[in-house]
Short mmCIF file of C-alpha atoms and ligand atoms in Angstrom, two decimals:
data_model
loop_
_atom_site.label_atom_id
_atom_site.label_comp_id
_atom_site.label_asym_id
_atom_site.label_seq_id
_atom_site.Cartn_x
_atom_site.Cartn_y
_atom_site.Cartn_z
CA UNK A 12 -34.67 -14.33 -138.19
CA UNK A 13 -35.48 -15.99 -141.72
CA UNK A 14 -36.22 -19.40 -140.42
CA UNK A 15 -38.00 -21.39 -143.19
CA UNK A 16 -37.64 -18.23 -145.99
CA UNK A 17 -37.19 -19.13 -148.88
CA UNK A 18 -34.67 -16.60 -151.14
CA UNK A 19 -34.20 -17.04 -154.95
CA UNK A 20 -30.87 -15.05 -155.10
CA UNK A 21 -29.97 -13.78 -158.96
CA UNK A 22 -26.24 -12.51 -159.14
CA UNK A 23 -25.51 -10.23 -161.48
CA UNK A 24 -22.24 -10.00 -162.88
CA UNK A 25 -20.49 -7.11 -161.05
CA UNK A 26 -17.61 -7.16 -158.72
CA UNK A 27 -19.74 -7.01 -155.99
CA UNK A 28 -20.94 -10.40 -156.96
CA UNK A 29 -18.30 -11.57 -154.68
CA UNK A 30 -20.12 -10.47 -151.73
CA UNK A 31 -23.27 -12.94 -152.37
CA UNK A 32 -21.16 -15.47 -150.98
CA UNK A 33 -21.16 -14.04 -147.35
CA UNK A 34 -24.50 -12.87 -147.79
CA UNK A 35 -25.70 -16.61 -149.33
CA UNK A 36 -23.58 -17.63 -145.79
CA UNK A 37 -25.83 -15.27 -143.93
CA UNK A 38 -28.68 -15.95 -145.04
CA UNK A 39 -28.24 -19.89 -144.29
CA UNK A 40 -27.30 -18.60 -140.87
CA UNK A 41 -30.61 -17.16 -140.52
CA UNK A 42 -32.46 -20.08 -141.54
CA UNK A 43 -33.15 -19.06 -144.85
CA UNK A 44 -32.98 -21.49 -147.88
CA UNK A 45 -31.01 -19.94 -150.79
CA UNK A 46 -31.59 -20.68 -154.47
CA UNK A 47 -28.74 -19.49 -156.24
CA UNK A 48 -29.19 -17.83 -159.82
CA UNK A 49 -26.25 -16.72 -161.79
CA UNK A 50 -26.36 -14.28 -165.00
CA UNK A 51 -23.76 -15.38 -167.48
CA UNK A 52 -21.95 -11.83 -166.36
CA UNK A 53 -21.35 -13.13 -163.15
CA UNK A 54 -19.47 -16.55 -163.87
CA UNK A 55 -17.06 -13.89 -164.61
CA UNK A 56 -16.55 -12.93 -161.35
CA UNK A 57 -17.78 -15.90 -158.95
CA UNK A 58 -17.29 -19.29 -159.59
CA UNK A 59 -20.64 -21.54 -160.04
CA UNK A 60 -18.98 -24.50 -157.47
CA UNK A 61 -18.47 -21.87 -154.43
CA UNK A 62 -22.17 -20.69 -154.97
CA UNK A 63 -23.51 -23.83 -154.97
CA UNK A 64 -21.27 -24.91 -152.53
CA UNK A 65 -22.71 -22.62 -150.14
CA UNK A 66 -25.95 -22.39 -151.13
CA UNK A 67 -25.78 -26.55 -150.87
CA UNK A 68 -28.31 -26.50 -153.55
CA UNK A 69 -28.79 -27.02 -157.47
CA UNK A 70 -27.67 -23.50 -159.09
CA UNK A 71 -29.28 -22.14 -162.20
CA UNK A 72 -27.79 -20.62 -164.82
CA UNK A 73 -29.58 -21.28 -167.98
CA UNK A 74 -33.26 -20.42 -169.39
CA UNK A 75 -32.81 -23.84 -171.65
CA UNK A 76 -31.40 -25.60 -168.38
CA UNK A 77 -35.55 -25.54 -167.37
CA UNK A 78 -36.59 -26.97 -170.05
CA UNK A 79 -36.36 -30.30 -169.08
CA UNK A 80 -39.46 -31.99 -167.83
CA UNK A 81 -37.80 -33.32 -165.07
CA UNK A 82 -36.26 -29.53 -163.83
CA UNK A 83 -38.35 -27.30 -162.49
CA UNK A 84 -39.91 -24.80 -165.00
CA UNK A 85 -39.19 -21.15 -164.86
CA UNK A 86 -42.09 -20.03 -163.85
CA UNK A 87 -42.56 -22.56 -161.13
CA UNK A 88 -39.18 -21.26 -159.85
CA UNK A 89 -39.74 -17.84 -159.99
CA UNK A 90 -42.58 -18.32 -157.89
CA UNK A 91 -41.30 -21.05 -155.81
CA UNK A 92 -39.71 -18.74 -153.53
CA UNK A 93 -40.83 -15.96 -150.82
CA UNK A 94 -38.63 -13.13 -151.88
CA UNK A 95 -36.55 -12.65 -155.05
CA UNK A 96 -33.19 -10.49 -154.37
CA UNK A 97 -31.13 -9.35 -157.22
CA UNK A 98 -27.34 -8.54 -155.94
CA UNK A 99 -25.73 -7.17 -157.47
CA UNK A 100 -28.27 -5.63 -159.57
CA UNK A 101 -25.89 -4.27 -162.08
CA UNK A 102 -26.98 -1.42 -164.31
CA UNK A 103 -27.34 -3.53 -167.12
CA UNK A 104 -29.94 -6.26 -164.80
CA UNK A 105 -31.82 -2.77 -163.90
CA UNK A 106 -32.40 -1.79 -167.39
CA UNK A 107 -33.49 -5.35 -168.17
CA UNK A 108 -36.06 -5.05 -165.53
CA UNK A 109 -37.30 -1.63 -166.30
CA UNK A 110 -37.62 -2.52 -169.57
CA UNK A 111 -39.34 -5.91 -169.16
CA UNK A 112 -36.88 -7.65 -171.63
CA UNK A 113 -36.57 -11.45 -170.53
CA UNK A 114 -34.31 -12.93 -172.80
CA UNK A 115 -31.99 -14.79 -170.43
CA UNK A 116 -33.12 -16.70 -167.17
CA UNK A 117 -32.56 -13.85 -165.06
CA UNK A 118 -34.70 -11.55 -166.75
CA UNK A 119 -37.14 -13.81 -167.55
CA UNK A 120 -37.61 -15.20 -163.84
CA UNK A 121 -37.81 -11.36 -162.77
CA UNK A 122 -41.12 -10.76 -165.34
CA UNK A 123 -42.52 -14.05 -164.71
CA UNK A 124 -42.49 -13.81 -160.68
CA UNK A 125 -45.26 -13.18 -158.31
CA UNK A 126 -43.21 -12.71 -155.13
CA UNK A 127 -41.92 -9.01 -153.74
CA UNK A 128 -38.43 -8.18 -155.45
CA UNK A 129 -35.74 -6.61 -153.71
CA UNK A 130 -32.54 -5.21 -155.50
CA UNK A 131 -28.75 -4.54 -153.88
CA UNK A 132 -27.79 -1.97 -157.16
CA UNK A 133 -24.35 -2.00 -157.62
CA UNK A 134 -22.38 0.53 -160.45
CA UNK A 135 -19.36 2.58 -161.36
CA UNK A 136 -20.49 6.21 -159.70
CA UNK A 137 -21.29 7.58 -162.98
CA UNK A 138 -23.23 4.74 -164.23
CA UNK A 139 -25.39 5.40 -161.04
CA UNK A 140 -25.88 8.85 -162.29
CA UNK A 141 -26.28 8.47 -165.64
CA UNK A 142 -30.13 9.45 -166.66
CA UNK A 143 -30.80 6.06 -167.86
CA UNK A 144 -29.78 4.52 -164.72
CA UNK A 145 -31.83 6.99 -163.00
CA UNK A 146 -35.40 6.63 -165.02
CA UNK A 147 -34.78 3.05 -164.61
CA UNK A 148 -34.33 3.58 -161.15
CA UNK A 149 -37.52 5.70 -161.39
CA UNK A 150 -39.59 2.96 -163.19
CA UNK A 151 -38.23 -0.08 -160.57
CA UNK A 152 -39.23 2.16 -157.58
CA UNK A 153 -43.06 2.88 -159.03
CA UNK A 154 -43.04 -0.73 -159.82
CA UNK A 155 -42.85 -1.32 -156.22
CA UNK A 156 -39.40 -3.13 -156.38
CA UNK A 157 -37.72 -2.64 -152.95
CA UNK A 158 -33.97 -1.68 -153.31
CA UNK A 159 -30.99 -1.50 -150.38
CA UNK A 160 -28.14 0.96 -150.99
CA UNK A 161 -25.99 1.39 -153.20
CA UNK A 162 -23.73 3.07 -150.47
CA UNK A 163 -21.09 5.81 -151.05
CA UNK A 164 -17.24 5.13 -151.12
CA UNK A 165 -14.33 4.15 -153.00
CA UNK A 166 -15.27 1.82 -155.60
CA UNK A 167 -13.28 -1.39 -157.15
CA UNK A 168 -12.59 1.07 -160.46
CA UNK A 169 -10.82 3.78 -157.92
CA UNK A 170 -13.50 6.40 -158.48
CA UNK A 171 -15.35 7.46 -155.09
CA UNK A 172 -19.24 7.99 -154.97
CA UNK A 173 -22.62 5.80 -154.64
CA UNK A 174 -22.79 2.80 -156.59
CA UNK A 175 -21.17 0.38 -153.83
CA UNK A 176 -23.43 -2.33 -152.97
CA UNK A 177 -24.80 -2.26 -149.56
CA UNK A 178 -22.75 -4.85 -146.81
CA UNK A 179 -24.35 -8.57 -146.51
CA UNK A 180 -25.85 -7.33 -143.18
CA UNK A 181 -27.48 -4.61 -144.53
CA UNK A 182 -28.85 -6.89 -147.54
CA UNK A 183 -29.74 -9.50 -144.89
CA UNK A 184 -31.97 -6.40 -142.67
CA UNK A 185 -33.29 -5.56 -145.79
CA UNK A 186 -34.53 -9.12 -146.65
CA UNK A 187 -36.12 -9.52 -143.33
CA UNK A 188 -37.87 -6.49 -143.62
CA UNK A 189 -39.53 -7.16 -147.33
CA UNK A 190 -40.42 -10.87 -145.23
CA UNK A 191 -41.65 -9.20 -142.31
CA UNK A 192 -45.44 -10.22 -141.79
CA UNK A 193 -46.03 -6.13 -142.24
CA UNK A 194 -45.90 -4.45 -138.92
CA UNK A 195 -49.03 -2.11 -140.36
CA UNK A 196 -51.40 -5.18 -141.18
CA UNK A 197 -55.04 -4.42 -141.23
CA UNK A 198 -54.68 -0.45 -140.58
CA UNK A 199 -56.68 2.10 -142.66
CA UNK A 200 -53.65 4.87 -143.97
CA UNK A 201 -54.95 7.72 -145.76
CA UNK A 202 -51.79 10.22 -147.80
CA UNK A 203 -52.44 13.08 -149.39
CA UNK A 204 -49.98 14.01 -152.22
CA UNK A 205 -49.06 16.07 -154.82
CA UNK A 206 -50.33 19.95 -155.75
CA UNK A 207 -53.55 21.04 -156.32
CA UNK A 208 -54.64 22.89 -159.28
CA UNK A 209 -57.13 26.25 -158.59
CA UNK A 210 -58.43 27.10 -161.95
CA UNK A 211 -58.87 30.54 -163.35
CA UNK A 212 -60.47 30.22 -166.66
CA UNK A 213 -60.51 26.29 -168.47
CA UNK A 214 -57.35 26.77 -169.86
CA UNK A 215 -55.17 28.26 -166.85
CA UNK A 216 -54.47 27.18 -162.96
CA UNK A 217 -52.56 28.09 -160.39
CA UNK A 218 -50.41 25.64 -159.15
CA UNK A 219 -47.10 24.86 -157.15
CA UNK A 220 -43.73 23.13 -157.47
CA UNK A 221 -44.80 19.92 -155.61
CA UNK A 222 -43.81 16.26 -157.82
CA UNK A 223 -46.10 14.34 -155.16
CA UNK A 224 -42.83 12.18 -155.09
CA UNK A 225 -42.63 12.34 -151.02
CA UNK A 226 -46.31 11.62 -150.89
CA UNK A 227 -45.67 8.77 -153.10
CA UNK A 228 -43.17 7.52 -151.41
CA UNK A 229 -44.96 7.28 -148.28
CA UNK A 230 -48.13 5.34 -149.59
CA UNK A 231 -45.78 2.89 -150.92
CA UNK A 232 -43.99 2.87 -147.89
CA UNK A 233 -46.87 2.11 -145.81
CA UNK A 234 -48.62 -0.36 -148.40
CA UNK A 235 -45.36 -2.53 -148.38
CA UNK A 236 -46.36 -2.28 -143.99
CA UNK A 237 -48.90 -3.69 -144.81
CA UNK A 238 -51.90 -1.29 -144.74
CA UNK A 239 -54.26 -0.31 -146.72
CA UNK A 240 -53.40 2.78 -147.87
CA UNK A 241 -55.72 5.44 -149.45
CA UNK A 242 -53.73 7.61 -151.63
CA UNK A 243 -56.02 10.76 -152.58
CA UNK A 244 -53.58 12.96 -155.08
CA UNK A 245 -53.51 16.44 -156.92
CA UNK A 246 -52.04 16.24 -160.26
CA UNK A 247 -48.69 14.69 -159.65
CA UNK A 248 -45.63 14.45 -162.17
CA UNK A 249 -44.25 10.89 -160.67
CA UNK A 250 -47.10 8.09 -161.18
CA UNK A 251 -48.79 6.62 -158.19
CA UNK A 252 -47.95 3.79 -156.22
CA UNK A 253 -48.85 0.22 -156.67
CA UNK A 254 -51.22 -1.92 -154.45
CA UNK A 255 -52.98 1.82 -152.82
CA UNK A 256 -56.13 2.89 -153.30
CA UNK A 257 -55.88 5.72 -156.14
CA UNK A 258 -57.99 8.96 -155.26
CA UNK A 259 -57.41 11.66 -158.37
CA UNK A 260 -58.07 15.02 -157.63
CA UNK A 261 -57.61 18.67 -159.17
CA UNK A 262 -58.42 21.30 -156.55
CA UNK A 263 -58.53 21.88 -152.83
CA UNK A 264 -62.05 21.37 -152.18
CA UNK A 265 -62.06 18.36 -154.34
CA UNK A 266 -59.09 16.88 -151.80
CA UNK A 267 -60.99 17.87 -148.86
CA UNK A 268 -64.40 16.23 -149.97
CA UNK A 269 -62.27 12.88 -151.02
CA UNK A 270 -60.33 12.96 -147.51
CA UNK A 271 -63.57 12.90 -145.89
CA UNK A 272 -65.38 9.95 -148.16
CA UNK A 273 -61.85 8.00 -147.00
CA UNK A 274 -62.16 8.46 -143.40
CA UNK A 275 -62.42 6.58 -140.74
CA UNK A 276 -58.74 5.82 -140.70
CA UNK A 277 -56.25 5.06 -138.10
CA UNK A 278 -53.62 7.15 -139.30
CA UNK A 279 -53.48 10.26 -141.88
CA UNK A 280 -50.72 11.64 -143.13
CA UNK A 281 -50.88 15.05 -145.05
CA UNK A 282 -48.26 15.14 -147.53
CA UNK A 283 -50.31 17.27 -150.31
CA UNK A 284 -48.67 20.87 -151.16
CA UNK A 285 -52.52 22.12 -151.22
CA UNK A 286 -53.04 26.01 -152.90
CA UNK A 287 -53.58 28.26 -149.60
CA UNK A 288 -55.76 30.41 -152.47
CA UNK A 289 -58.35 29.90 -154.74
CA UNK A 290 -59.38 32.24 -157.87
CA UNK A 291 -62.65 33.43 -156.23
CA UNK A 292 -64.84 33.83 -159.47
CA UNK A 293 -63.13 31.59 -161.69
CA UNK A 294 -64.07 32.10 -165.19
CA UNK A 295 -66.57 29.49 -167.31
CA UNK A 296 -64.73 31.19 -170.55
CA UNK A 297 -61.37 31.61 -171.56
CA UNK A 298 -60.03 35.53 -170.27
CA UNK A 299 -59.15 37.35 -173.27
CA UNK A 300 -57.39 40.47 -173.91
CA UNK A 301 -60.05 43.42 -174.20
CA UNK A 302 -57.22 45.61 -175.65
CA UNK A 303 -56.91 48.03 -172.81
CA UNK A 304 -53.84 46.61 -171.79
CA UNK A 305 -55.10 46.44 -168.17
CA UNK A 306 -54.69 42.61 -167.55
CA UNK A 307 -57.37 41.22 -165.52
CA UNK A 308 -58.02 41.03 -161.46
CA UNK A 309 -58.51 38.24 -159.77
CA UNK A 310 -59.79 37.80 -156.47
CA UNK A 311 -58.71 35.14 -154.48
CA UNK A 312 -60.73 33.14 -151.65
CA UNK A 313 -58.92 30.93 -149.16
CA UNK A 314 -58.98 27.29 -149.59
CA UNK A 315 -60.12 24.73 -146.66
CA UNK A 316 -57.34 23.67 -144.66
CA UNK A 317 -57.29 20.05 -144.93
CA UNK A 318 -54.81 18.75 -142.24
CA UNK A 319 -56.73 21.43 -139.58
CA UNK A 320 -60.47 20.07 -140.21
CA UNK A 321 -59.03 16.78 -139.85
CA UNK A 322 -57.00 17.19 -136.70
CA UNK A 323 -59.73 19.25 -135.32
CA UNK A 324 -62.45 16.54 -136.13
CA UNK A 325 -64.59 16.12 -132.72
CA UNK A 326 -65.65 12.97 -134.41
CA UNK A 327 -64.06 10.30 -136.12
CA UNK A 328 -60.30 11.83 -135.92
CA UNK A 329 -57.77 9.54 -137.10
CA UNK A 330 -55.27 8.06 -133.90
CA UNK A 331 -52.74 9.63 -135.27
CA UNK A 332 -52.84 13.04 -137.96
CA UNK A 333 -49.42 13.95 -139.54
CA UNK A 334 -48.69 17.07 -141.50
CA UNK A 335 -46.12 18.35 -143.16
CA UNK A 336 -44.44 22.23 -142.56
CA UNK A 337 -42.46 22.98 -145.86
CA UNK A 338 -40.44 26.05 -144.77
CA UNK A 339 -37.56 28.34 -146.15
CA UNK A 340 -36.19 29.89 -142.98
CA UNK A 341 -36.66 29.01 -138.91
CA UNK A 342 -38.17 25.80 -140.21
CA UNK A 343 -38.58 24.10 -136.60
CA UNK A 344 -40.17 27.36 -134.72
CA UNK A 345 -42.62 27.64 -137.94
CA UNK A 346 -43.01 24.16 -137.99
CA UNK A 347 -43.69 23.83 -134.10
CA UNK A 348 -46.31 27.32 -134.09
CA UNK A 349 -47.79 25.06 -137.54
CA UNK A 350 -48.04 21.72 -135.58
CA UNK A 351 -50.09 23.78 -132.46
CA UNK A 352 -51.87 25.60 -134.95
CA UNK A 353 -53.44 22.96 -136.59
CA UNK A 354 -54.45 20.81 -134.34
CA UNK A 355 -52.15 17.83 -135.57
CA UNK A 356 -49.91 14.83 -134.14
CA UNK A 357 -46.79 15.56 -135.37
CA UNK A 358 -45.62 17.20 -138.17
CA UNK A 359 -42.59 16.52 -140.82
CA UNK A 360 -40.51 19.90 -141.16
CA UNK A 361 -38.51 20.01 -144.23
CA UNK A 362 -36.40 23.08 -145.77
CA UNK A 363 -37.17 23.98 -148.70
CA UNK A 364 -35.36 26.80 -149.59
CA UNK A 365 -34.49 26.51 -153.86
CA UNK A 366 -30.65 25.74 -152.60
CA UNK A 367 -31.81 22.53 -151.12
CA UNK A 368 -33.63 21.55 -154.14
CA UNK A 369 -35.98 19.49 -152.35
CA UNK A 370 -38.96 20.68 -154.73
CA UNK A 371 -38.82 17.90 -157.08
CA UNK A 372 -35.36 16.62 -156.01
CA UNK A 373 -34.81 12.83 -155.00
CA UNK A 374 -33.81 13.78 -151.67
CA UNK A 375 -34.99 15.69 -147.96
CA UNK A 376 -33.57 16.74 -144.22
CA UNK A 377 -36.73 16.36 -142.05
CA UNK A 378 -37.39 17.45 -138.60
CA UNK A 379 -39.83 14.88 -137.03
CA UNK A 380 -41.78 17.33 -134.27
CA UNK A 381 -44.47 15.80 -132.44
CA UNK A 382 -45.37 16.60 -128.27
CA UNK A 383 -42.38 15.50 -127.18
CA UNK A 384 -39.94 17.71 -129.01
CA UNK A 385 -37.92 18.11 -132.39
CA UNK A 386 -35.94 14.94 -133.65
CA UNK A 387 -34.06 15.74 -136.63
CA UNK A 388 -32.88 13.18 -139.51
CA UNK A 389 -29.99 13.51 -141.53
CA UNK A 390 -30.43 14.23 -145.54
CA UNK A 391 -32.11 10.56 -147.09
CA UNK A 392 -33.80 10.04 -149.92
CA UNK A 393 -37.20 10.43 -150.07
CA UNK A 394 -37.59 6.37 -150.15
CA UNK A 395 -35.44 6.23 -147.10
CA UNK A 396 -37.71 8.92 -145.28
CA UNK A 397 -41.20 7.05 -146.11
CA UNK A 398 -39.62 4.04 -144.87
CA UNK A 399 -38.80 5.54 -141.26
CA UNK A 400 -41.77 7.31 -141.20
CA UNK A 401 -43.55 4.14 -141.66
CA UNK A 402 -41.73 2.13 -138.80
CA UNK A 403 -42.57 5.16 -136.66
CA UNK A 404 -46.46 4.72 -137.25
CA UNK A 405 -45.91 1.34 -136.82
CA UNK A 406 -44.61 1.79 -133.41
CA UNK A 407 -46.93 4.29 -132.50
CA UNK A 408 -49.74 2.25 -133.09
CA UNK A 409 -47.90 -0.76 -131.41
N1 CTP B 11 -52.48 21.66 -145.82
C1 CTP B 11 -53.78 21.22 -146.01
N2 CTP B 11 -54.70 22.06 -146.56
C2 CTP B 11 -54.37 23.32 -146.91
C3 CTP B 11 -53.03 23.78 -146.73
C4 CTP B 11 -52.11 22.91 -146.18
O1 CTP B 11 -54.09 20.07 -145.68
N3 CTP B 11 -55.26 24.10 -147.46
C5 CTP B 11 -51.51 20.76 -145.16
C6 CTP B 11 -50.38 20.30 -146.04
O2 CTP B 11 -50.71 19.07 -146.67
C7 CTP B 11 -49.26 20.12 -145.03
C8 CTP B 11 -49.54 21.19 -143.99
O3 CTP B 11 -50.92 21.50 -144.15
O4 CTP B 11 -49.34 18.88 -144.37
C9 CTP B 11 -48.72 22.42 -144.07
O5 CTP B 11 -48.92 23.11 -145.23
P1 CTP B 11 -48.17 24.50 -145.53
O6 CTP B 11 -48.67 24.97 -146.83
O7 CTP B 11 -46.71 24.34 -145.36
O8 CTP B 11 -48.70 25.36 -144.34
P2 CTP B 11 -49.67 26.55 -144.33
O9 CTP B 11 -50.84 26.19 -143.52
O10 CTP B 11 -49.93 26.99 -145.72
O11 CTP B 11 -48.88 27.65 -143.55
P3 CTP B 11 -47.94 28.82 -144.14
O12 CTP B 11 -48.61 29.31 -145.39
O13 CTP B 11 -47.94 29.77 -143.01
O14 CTP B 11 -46.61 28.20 -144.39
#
């Protein structure tokens, strides 16, 4: 499965860290070579002789350790590997790497590495939550550093919630994935994301609730597949991706016209929360108050429909068109009339209804429905939804 990888492992120094020495045994099993890094945190809680003893390799422990002519340097061993995993990645590691601090050998081979990073967070439930953990969490993600878990459940400290690290095997399927050659190699993805904004006069728009995080999620989702992804965005709160082709955008029409300049593609996937409505004679002045106290009219014009010119294309129609149905009530029979309405593949139904708090929120419940029927997902974050939605492109293009 990982013949001939080559893993530099950094333990962090959680409880957890006990678990890197199944996963160091698993990942030997696999075929994988393991170079064992340990934070000084984590000699607390594994010893250096059983890592290295199952690693059956030189551990590395200290910046000043490399600075030996005769060791290898730091940067050569950052890079001397195929994948870098961090497990534990305590809170503390996370905030390291968000912040870009590299004052230990950890940190310092995390900033100086050119390989794909992949992080096993593990935390005390409330560290998890805590808003620090979660912009770093934030940052890592738009960084393009892949994470697995944490999972829920009773934690070491007796308090139950996320923060456990995920199981060796999961770490292991994770590792294998972030090695895989990238099942979407050499096809053209084009997302839409985010809201658009209709103007009414140069100072006001009409807009919607839409963070463009889903979107986001699934052009980094794809990239890390492998393809090359064009990512044409209204304005969005969460930053874009790394390694996509970066479209900006403002209004409807301006989407529509950069959809079309992107095409062909094999795939599209409509993620964008585009205005249904445009301000028909949108103002070149600023509206003022004329001291009637009538306020103003506007007519409104309807917008092009993106995802239906594109599925209905009689030439040059991606393989495979995906839109999404946002819905607050019936959401598969709107979702199902939306998907024959438009002309499209399948499309990604998704509640949201304000108690979900999907608008915005880390999370979604999504009904794949494509020809053959309605497959529902349980709730996942939106990371965890990108990533399924990517392996089923993959296989439909397989
Ligand atoms: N969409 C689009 N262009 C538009 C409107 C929507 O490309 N002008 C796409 C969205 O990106 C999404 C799908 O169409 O993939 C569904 O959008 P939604 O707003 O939920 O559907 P509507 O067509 O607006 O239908 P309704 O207003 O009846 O919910």
């Amino acid at each position: 499965m990982l013949a001939g990888k080559r893993i530099l492992l950094i333990i962090g120094g959680g409880i957890a860290a006990y678990k890197c020495l199944e996963l160091i045994r698993r990942y030997r099993e696999a075929g994988a070579q393991v170079t064992p890094v340990l934070t000084k945190a984590a000699e607390q809680f594994v010893t250096p002789l059983s890592v290295a003893a199952l690693a059956g390799r030189k551990l590395y422990r200290d910046l000043f350790d490399l600075t030996d002519e005769a060791e290898m340097g730091h940067i050569q061993l950052s890079r001397a590997a195929d994948l870098v995993v961090v497990a534990p990645a305590t809170a503390d590691l996370m905030a390291k790497m968000a912040a870009g601090l590299a004052g230990d050998l950890a940190s310092t081979l995390l900033m100086a590495t050119d390989k794909r990073v992949l992080i096993a967070p593990a935390m005390n439930v409330r560290m998890w939550q805590h808003p620090a953990t979660r912009r770093n969490r934030a940052t890592l993600a738009g960084d393009g550093i892949l994470s697995v878990g944490p999972n829920e459940g009773e934690m070491a400290c007796g308090e139950y919630g996320p923060g456990r690290m995920a199981e060796p095997a999961e770490i292991l399927a994770a590792t294998a994935a972030a090695l895989s050659a990238g099942a979407l190699a050499g096809r053209r993805i084009l997302v839409t994301s985010g809201p658009t904004h209709e103007p009414i006069d140069p100072v006001r728009y009409i807009a919607n609730r839409s963070s463009g995080s889903q979107g986001t999620a699934i052009a980094r989702a794809l990239a890390g597949q492998g393809a090359e992804v064009t990512f044409v965005t209204g304005p969005a709160t969460v930053p874009p991706p790394e390694g996509v082709h970066v479209v900006k955008v403002e209004t409807a029409r301006e989407m529509l016209a950069a959809v079309t300049a992107a095409l062909p593609a094999d795939v599209a996937v409509f993620a964008a929360a585009v205005a249904d409505w445009r301000v028909a004679t949108e103002s070149g002045r600023k509206l003022k108050k004329d001291g009637s106290g009538r306020p103003p009219v506007l007519d409104f014009a309807e917008n092009p429909d993106i995802l239906a010119t594109v599925s209905q294309m009689a030439q040059g129609r991606p393989r495979l068109v995906i839109g999404f149905a946002a819905e607050t009530d019936d959401v598969v029979a709107h979702a199902t009339a939306k998907r024959a309405r438009k002309g499209c593949d399948w499309i990604l139904a998704n509640d949201v209804s304000p108690a979900t708090g999907i608008m915005g929120g880390s999370h979604n419940t999504v009904t794949l429905i494509s020809a053959t029927g309605a497959e529902s997902w349980p709730e996942m974050t939106k990371d965890q939804v990108a990533n399924r939605l990517a392996q089923k492109i993959a296989e439909a293009l397989a």
